[in-house]
Coordinates of C-alpha atoms and ligand atoms in Angstrom, one line a residue:
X1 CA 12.5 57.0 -1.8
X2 CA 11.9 58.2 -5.1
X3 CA 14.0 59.6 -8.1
X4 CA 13.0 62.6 -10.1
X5 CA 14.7 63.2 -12.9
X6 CA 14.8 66.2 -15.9
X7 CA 16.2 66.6 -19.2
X8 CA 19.3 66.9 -19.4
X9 CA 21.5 69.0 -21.9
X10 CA 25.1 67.7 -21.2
X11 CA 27.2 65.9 -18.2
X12 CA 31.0 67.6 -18.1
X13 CA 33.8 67.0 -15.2
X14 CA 35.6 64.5 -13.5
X15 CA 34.2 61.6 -11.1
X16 CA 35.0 58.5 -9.4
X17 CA 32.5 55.5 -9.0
X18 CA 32.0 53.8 -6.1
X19 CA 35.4 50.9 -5.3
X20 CA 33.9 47.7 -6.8
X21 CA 30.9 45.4 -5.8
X22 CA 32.6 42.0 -6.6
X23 CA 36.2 42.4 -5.4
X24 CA 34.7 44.1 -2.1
X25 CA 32.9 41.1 -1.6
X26 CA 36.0 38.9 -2.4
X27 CA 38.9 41.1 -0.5
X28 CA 36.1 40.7 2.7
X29 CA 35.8 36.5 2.7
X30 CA 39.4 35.8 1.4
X31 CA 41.0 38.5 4.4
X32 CA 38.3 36.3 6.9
X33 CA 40.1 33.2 5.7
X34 CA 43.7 34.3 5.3
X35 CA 46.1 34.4 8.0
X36 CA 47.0 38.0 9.6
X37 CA 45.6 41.4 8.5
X38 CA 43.7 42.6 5.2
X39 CA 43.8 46.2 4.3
X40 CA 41.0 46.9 2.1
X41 CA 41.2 50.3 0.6
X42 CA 38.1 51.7 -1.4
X43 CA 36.0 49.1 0.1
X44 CA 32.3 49.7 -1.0
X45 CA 29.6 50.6 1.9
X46 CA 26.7 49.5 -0.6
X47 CA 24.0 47.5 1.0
X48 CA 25.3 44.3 -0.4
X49 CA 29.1 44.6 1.1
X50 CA 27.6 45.6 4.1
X51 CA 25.8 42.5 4.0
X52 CA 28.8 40.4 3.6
X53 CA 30.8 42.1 6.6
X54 CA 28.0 41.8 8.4
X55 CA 27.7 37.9 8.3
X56 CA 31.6 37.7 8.5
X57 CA 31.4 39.2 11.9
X58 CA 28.7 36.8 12.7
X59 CA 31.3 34.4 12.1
X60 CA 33.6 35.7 14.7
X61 CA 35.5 37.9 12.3
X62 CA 36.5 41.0 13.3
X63 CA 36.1 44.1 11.2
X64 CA 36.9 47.3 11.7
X65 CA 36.3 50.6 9.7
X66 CA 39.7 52.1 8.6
X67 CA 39.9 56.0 7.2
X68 CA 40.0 54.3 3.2
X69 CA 38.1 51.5 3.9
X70 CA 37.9 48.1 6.2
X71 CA 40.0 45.9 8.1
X72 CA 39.6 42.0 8.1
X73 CA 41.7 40.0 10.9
X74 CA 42.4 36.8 9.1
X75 CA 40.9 33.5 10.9
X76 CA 42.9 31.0 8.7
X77 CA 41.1 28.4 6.4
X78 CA 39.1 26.4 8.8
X79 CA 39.3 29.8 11.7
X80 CA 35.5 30.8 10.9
X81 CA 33.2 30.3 14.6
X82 CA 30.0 29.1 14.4
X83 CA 27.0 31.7 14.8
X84 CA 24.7 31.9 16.9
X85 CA 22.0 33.3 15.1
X86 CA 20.5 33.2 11.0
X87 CA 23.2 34.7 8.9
X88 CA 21.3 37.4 6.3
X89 CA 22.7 38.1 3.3
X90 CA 20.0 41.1 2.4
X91 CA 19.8 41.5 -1.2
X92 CA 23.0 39.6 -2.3
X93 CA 23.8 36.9 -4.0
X94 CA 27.5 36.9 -4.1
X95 CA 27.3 37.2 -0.2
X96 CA 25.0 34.2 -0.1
X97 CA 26.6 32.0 -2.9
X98 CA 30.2 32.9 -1.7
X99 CA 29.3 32.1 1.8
X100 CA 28.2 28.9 0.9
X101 CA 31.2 28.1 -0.7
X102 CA 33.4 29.1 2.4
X103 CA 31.0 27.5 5.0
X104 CA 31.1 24.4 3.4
X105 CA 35.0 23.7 4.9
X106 CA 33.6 24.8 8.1
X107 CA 33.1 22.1 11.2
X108 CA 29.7 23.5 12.0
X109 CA 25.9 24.7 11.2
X110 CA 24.8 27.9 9.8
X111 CA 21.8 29.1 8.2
X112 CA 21.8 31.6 5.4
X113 CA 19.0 33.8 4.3
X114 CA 18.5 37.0 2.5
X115 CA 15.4 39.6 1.2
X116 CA 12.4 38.7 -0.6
X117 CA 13.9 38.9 -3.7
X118 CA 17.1 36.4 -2.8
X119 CA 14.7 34.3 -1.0
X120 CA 13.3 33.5 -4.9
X121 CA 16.9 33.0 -6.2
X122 CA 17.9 29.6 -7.5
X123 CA 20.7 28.3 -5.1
X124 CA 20.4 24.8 -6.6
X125 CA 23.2 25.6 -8.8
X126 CA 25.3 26.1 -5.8
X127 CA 24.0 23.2 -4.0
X128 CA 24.9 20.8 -6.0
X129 CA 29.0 21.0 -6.6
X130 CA 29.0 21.8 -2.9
X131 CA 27.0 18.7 -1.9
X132 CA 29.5 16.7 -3.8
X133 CA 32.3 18.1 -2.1
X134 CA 30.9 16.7 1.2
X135 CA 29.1 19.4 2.4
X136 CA 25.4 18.9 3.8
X137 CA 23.1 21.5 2.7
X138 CA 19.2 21.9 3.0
X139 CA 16.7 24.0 2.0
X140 CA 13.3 25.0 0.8
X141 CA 12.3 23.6 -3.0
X142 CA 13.7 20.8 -2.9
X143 CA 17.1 22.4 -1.4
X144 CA 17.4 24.8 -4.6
X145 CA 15.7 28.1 -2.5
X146 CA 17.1 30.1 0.9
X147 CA 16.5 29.9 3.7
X148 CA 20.1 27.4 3.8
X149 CA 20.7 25.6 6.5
X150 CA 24.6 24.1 6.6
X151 CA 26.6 21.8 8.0
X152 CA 29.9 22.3 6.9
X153 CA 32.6 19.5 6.6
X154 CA 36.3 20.0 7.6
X155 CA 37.6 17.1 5.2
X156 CA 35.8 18.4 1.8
X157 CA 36.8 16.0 -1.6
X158 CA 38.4 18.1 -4.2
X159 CA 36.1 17.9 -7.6
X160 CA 36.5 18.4 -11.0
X161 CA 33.2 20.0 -11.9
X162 CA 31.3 21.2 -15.3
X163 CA 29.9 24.5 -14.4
X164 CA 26.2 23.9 -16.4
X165 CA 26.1 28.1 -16.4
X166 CA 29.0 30.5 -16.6
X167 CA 28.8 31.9 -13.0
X168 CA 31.1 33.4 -11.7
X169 CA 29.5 33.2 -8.0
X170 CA 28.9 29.6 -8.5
X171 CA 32.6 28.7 -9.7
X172 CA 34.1 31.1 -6.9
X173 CA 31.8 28.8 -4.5
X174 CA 33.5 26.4 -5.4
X175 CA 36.8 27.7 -5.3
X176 CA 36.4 28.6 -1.9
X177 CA 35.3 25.2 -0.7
X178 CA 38.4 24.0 -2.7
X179 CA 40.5 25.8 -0.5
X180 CA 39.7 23.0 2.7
X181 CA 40.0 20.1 0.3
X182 CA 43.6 18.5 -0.1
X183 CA 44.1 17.7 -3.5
X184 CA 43.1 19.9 -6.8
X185 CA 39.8 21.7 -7.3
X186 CA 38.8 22.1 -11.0
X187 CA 36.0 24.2 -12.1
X188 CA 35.6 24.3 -15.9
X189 CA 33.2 27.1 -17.5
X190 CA 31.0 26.9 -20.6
X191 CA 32.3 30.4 -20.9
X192 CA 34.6 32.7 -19.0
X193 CA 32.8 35.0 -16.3
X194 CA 34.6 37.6 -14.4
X195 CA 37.5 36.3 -12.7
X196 CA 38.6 38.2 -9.7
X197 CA 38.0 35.2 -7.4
X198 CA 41.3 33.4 -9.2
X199 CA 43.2 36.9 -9.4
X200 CA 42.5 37.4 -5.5
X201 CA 43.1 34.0 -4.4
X202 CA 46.4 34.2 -6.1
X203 CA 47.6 37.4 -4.5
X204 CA 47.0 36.0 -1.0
X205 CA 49.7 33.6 -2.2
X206 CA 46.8 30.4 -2.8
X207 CA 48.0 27.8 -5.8
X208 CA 45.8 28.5 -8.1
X209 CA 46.2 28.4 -12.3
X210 CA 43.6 29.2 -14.7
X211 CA 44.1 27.0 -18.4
X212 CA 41.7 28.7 -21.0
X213 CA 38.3 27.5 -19.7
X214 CA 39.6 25.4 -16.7
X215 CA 40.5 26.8 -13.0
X216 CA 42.3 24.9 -11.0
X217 CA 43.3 25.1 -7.2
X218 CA 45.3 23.1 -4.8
X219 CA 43.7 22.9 -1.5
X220 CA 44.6 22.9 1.9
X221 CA 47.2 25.7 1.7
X222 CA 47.2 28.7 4.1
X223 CA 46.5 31.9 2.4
X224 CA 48.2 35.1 3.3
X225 CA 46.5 38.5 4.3
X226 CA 47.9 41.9 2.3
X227 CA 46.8 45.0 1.4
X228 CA 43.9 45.3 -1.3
X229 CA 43.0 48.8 -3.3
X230 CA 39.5 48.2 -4.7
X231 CA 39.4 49.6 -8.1
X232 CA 35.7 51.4 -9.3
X233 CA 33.5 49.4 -10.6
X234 CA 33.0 49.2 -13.8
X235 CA 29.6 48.2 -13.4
X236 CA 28.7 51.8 -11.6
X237 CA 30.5 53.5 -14.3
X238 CA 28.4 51.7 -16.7
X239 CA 25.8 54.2 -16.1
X240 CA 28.1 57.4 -16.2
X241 CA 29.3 55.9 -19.8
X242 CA 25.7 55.3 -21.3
X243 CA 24.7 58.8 -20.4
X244 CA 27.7 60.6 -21.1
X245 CA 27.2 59.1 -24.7
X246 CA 23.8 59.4 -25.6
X247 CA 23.2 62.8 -24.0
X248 CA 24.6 65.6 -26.2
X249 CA 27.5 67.9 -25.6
X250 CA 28.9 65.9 -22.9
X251 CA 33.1 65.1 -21.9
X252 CA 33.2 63.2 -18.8
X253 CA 36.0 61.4 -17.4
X254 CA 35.7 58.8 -14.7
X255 CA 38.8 57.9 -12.8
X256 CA 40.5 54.7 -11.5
X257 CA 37.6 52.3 -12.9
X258 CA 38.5 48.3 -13.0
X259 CA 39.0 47.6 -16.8
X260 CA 39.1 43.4 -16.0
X261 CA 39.2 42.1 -19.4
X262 CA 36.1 39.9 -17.7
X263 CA 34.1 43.2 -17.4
X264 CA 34.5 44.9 -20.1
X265 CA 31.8 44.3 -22.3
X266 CA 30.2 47.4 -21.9
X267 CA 33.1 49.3 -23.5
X268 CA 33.1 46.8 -26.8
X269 CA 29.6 46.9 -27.4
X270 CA 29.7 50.6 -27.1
X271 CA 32.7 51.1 -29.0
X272 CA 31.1 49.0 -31.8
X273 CA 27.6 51.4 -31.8
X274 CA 30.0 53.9 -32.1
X275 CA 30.6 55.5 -28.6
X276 CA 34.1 57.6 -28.1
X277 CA 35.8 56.1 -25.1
X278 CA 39.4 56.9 -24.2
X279 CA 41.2 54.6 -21.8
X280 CA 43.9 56.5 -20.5
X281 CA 46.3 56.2 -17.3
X282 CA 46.3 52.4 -17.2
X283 CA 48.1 50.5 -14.6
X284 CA 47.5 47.7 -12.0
X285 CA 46.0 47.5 -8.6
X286 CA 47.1 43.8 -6.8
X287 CA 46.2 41.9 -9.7
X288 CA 43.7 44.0 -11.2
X289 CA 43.4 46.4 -14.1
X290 CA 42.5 49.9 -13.5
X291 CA 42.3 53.1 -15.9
X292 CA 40.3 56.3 -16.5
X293 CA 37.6 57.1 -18.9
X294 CA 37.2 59.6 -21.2
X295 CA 33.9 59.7 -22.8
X296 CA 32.2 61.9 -25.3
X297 CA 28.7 62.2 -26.8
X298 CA 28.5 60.7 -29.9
X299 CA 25.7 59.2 -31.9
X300 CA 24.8 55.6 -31.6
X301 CA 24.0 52.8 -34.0
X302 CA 22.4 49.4 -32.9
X303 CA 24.3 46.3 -32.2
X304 CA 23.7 42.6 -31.9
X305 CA 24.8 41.2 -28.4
X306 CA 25.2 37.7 -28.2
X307 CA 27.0 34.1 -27.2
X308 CA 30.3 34.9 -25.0
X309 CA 29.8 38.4 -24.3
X310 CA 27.0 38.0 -22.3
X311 CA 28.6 36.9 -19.1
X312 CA 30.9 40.1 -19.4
X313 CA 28.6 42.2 -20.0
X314 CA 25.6 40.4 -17.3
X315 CA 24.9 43.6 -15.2
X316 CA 25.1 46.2 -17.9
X317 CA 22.0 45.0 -19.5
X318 CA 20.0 47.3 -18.3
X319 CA 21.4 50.3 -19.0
X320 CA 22.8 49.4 -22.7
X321 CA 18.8 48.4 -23.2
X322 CA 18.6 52.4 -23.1
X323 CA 21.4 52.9 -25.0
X324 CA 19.8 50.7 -28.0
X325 CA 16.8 53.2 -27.6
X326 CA 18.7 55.9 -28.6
X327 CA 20.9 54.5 -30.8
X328 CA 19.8 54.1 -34.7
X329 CA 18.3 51.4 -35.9
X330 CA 17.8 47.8 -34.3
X331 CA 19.5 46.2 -31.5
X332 CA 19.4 42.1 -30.7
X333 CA 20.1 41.0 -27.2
X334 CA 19.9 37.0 -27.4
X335 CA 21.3 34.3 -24.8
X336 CA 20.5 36.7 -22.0
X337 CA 18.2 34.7 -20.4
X338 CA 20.2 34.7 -16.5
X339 CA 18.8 37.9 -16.6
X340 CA 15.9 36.5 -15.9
X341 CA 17.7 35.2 -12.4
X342 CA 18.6 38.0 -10.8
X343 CA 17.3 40.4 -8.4
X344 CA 14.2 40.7 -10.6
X345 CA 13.7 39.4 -14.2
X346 CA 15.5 41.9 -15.6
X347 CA 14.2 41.6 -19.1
X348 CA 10.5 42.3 -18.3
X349 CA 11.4 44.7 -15.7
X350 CA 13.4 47.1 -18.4
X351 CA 10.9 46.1 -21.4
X352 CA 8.1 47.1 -19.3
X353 CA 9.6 50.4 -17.6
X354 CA 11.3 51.5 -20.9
X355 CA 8.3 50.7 -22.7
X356 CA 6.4 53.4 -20.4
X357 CA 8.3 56.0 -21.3
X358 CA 7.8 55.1 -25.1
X359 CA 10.4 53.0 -26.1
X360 CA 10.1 50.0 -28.5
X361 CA 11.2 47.0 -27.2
X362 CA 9.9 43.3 -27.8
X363 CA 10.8 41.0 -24.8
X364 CA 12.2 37.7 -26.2
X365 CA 12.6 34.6 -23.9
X366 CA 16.2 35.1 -23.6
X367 CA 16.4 38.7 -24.7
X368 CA 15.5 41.8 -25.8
X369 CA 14.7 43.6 -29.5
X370 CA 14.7 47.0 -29.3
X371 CA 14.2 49.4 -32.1
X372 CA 16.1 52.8 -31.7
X373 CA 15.6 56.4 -31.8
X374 CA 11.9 56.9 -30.5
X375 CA 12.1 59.6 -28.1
X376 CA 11.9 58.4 -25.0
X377 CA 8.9 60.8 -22.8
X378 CA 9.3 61.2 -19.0
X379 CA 6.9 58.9 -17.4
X380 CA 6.2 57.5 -13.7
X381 CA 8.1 54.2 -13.8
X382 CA 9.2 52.4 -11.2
X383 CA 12.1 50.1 -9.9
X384 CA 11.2 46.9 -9.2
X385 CA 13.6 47.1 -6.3
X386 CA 15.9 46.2 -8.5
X387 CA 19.2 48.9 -8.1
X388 CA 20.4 48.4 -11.7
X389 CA 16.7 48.8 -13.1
X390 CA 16.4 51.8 -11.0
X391 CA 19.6 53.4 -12.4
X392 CA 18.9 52.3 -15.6
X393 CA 15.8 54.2 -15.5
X394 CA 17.6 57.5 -14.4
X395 CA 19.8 57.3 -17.1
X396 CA 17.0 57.0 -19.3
X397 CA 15.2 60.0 -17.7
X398 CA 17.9 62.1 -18.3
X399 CA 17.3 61.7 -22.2
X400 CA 13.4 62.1 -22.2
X401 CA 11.5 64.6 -22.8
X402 CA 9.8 65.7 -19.7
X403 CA 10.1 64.9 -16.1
X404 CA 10.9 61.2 -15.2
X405 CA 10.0 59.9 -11.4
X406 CA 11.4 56.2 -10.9
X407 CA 9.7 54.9 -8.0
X408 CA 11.3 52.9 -5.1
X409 CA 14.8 53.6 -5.2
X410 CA 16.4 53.3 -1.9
X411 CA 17.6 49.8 -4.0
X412 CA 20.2 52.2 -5.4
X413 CA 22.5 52.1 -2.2
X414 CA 22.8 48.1 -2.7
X415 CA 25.8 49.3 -5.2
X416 CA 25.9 52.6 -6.3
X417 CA 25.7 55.0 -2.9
X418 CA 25.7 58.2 -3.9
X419 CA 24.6 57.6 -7.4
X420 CA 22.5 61.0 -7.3
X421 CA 25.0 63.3 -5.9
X422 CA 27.5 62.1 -8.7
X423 CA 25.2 62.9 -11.2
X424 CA 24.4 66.4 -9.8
X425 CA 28.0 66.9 -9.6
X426 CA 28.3 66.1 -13.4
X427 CA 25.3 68.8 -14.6
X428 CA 22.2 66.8 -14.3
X429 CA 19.1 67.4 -12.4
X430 CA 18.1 64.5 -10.0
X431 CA 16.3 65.2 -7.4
X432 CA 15.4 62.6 -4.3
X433 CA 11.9 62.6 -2.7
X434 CA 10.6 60.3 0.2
Ligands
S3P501 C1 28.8 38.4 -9.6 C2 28.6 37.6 -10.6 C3 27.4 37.7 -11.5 C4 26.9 39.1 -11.5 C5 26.7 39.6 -10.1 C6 28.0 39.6 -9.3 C7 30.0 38.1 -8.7 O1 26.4 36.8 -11.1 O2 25.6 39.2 -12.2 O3 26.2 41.0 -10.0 O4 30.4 39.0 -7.9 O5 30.5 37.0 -8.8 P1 26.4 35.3 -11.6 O6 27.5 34.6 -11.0 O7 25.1 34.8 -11.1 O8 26.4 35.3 -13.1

């Protein structure tokens, strides 16, 4: 499926994003390991969710589709069954790195595999802390690459472990592992990555404190089921805020969107190149922030990002890529280079794409230089099968001058279902074609 996308001369009204990619994911594989029944309200039917649900029921879980959302039926800690079959995680890497993590207490074999793209992922990172744990894992490359095969350990050692990047899928691996291994886990991060694993975990009653840079877990105790509200992810918003900004005469507000101090990097580094973004209606959803956006067109100016932002602002890349092209002046983006790691390398995929449709951007080995305010022309550009390239694209599209078709976008649904529709709903013109 392709996008085709027009001009567009301003978004106004009210919308809701899509209930979060990473605390779906979480709310799914704690509820499997918890005791009794998990709720999960706003759960997101993206591709990569689905993916996780999927290989939970594999597992013997049972899930069940609620009016709001899903319904998880705890096994307990070690309650997971062993599958009969390849476990495939699609797309995702939370599904496949989280998995790990959980099958790794588990008294059995499983194999884990996902899409092309995931196939090409490095899992060695992963590997590693959960080898030392006691957990056997092989694979292809030297056991850094999926297909995984597992055999799980019901007596894992507790570590205390230097996370080498800040990951928040690799440190909630290990979290997860931690919670079959008596004793204290400790994961300590070069710098802090979303933390919804450690906000979950505690809510389902785990022991579990977080000390500046440290994380630390005691293992072996039973975890308790509850109700979860999934707030909207900030992630999806991202797009909604980029556009509403650049494109003029636009007042957009998005409700009920996760405002983790983890994630928030996209509003600082649009706040500092000058974007108007009210956050009003704040309040708390089991552990997690939530509030809605108000945002306005307003000019842009560029903006260096850098050092301990990046991990909070990972995803959003993309899509602040095209805001620095129609901001003013220069915009850095150093120390980026995990971006290079995930679905596709994200850096050449935008610098190429963007750079069809007439934007000036150098690609740097661990970032991007783009130099502002060249009007972007609609072009034929396409995805990469990448769903934050291919919304990052649209967003783009909606700016040039000219029609804009962005190739290969059924990716989209991996996180942002309905992307389209919501952006119709808001003014623009986006139209799909098979
Ligand atoms: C995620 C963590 C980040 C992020 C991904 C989701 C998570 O990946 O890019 O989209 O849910 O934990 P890394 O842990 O590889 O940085």
């Amino acid at each position: 499926m392709n996008l085709r996308v027009l001009p567009c001369r301003g978004l106004t009204g009210t919308c809701k994003v899509p209930g979060d990619k990473s605390i779906s994911h979480r709310a799914a594989i704690i509820g499997a390991l918890a005791e009794g029944t998990t709720e999960i309200d706003n759960y997101l039917f993206g591709a990569d969710c689905l993916s996780t649900l999927r290989c939970l029921e594999s597992l013997g879980v049972q899930v069940t589709c609620t009016e709001n959302g899903v319904r998880v039926k705890g096994c307990g800690l070690k309650g997971l069954k062993e599958p009969e079959d390849i476990l495939d995680a699609g797309n995702s890497g939370t599904t496949m790195r989280l998995l790990l993590g959980a099958l790794s207490g588990q008294d059995f074999f499983a194999v884990l595999t996902g899409d092309r793209s995931l196939r090409g992922r490095p899992m060695g990172r992963v590997v590693k802390p959960l080898v030392m744990m006691g957990a056997e894992i092989h694979g292809r490359a030297g056991d850094t690459r999926a297909p995984l095969a597992v055999k799980g350990c019901s007596s894992l050692k507790p570590i205390a472990y230097n996370l080498p990047v800040a990951s928040a899928q690799v440190k909630s691996a290990i979290l997860l592992a931690g919670l079959n291994a008596p004793g204290t886990t400790c994961v300590i991060q070069p710098q802090k990555s979303r933390d919804h694993t450690e906000r979950m975990l505690k809510s389902f009653g785990a022991l579990i404190e977080v000390d500046g840079l440290a994380v630390r877990l005691q293992g072996g105790q039973p975890l308790q089921g509850r109700r979860i509200r999934v707030p909207g992810d900030i992630s999806a918003a991202a797009f909604v805020i980029v556009a509403a900004s650049i494109l003029p005469d636009c007042e957009v507000v998005i409700e009920d969107v996760g405002i983790n101090p983890t994630r928030i990097g996209i509003l600082e580094v649009m706040e500092r190149m000058g974007a108007q973004i009210e956050v009003t209606n704040r309040r708390d959803w089991n552990g997690e922030p939530v509030a809605d956006l108000r945002v306005r067109s307003h000019g842009l100016c560029g903006t260096i990002i850098e050092g301990a932002l990046l991990p909070r602002v990972i995803d959003e890349i993309p899509v602040l890529a095209v805001a620095a092209a129609a901001a003013e002046g220069k915009t850095e983006i150093r120390n980026a280079e995990e971006l290079r790691f995930k679905e596709t390398d994200r850096l050449q995929a935008i610098a190429r794409e963007l750079g069809k449709m007439g934007a000036c951007l150098e690609e740097r080995p661990d970032g991007l230089v783009i130099e502002g305010k060249g009007a972007l022309k609609g072009a034929r550009v396409h995805s990469w099968g990448d769903h934050r390239i291919a919304m990052a694209l649209a967003v783009a599209g909606l700016l040039a001058g000219g029609e804009t078709t962005i190739e290969d976008c059924d990716c989209v649904d991996v996180s942002f279902p309905g992307f389209a529709t919501l952006l119709r709903s808001l003014g623009a013109v986006v139209e799909t074609e098979s």
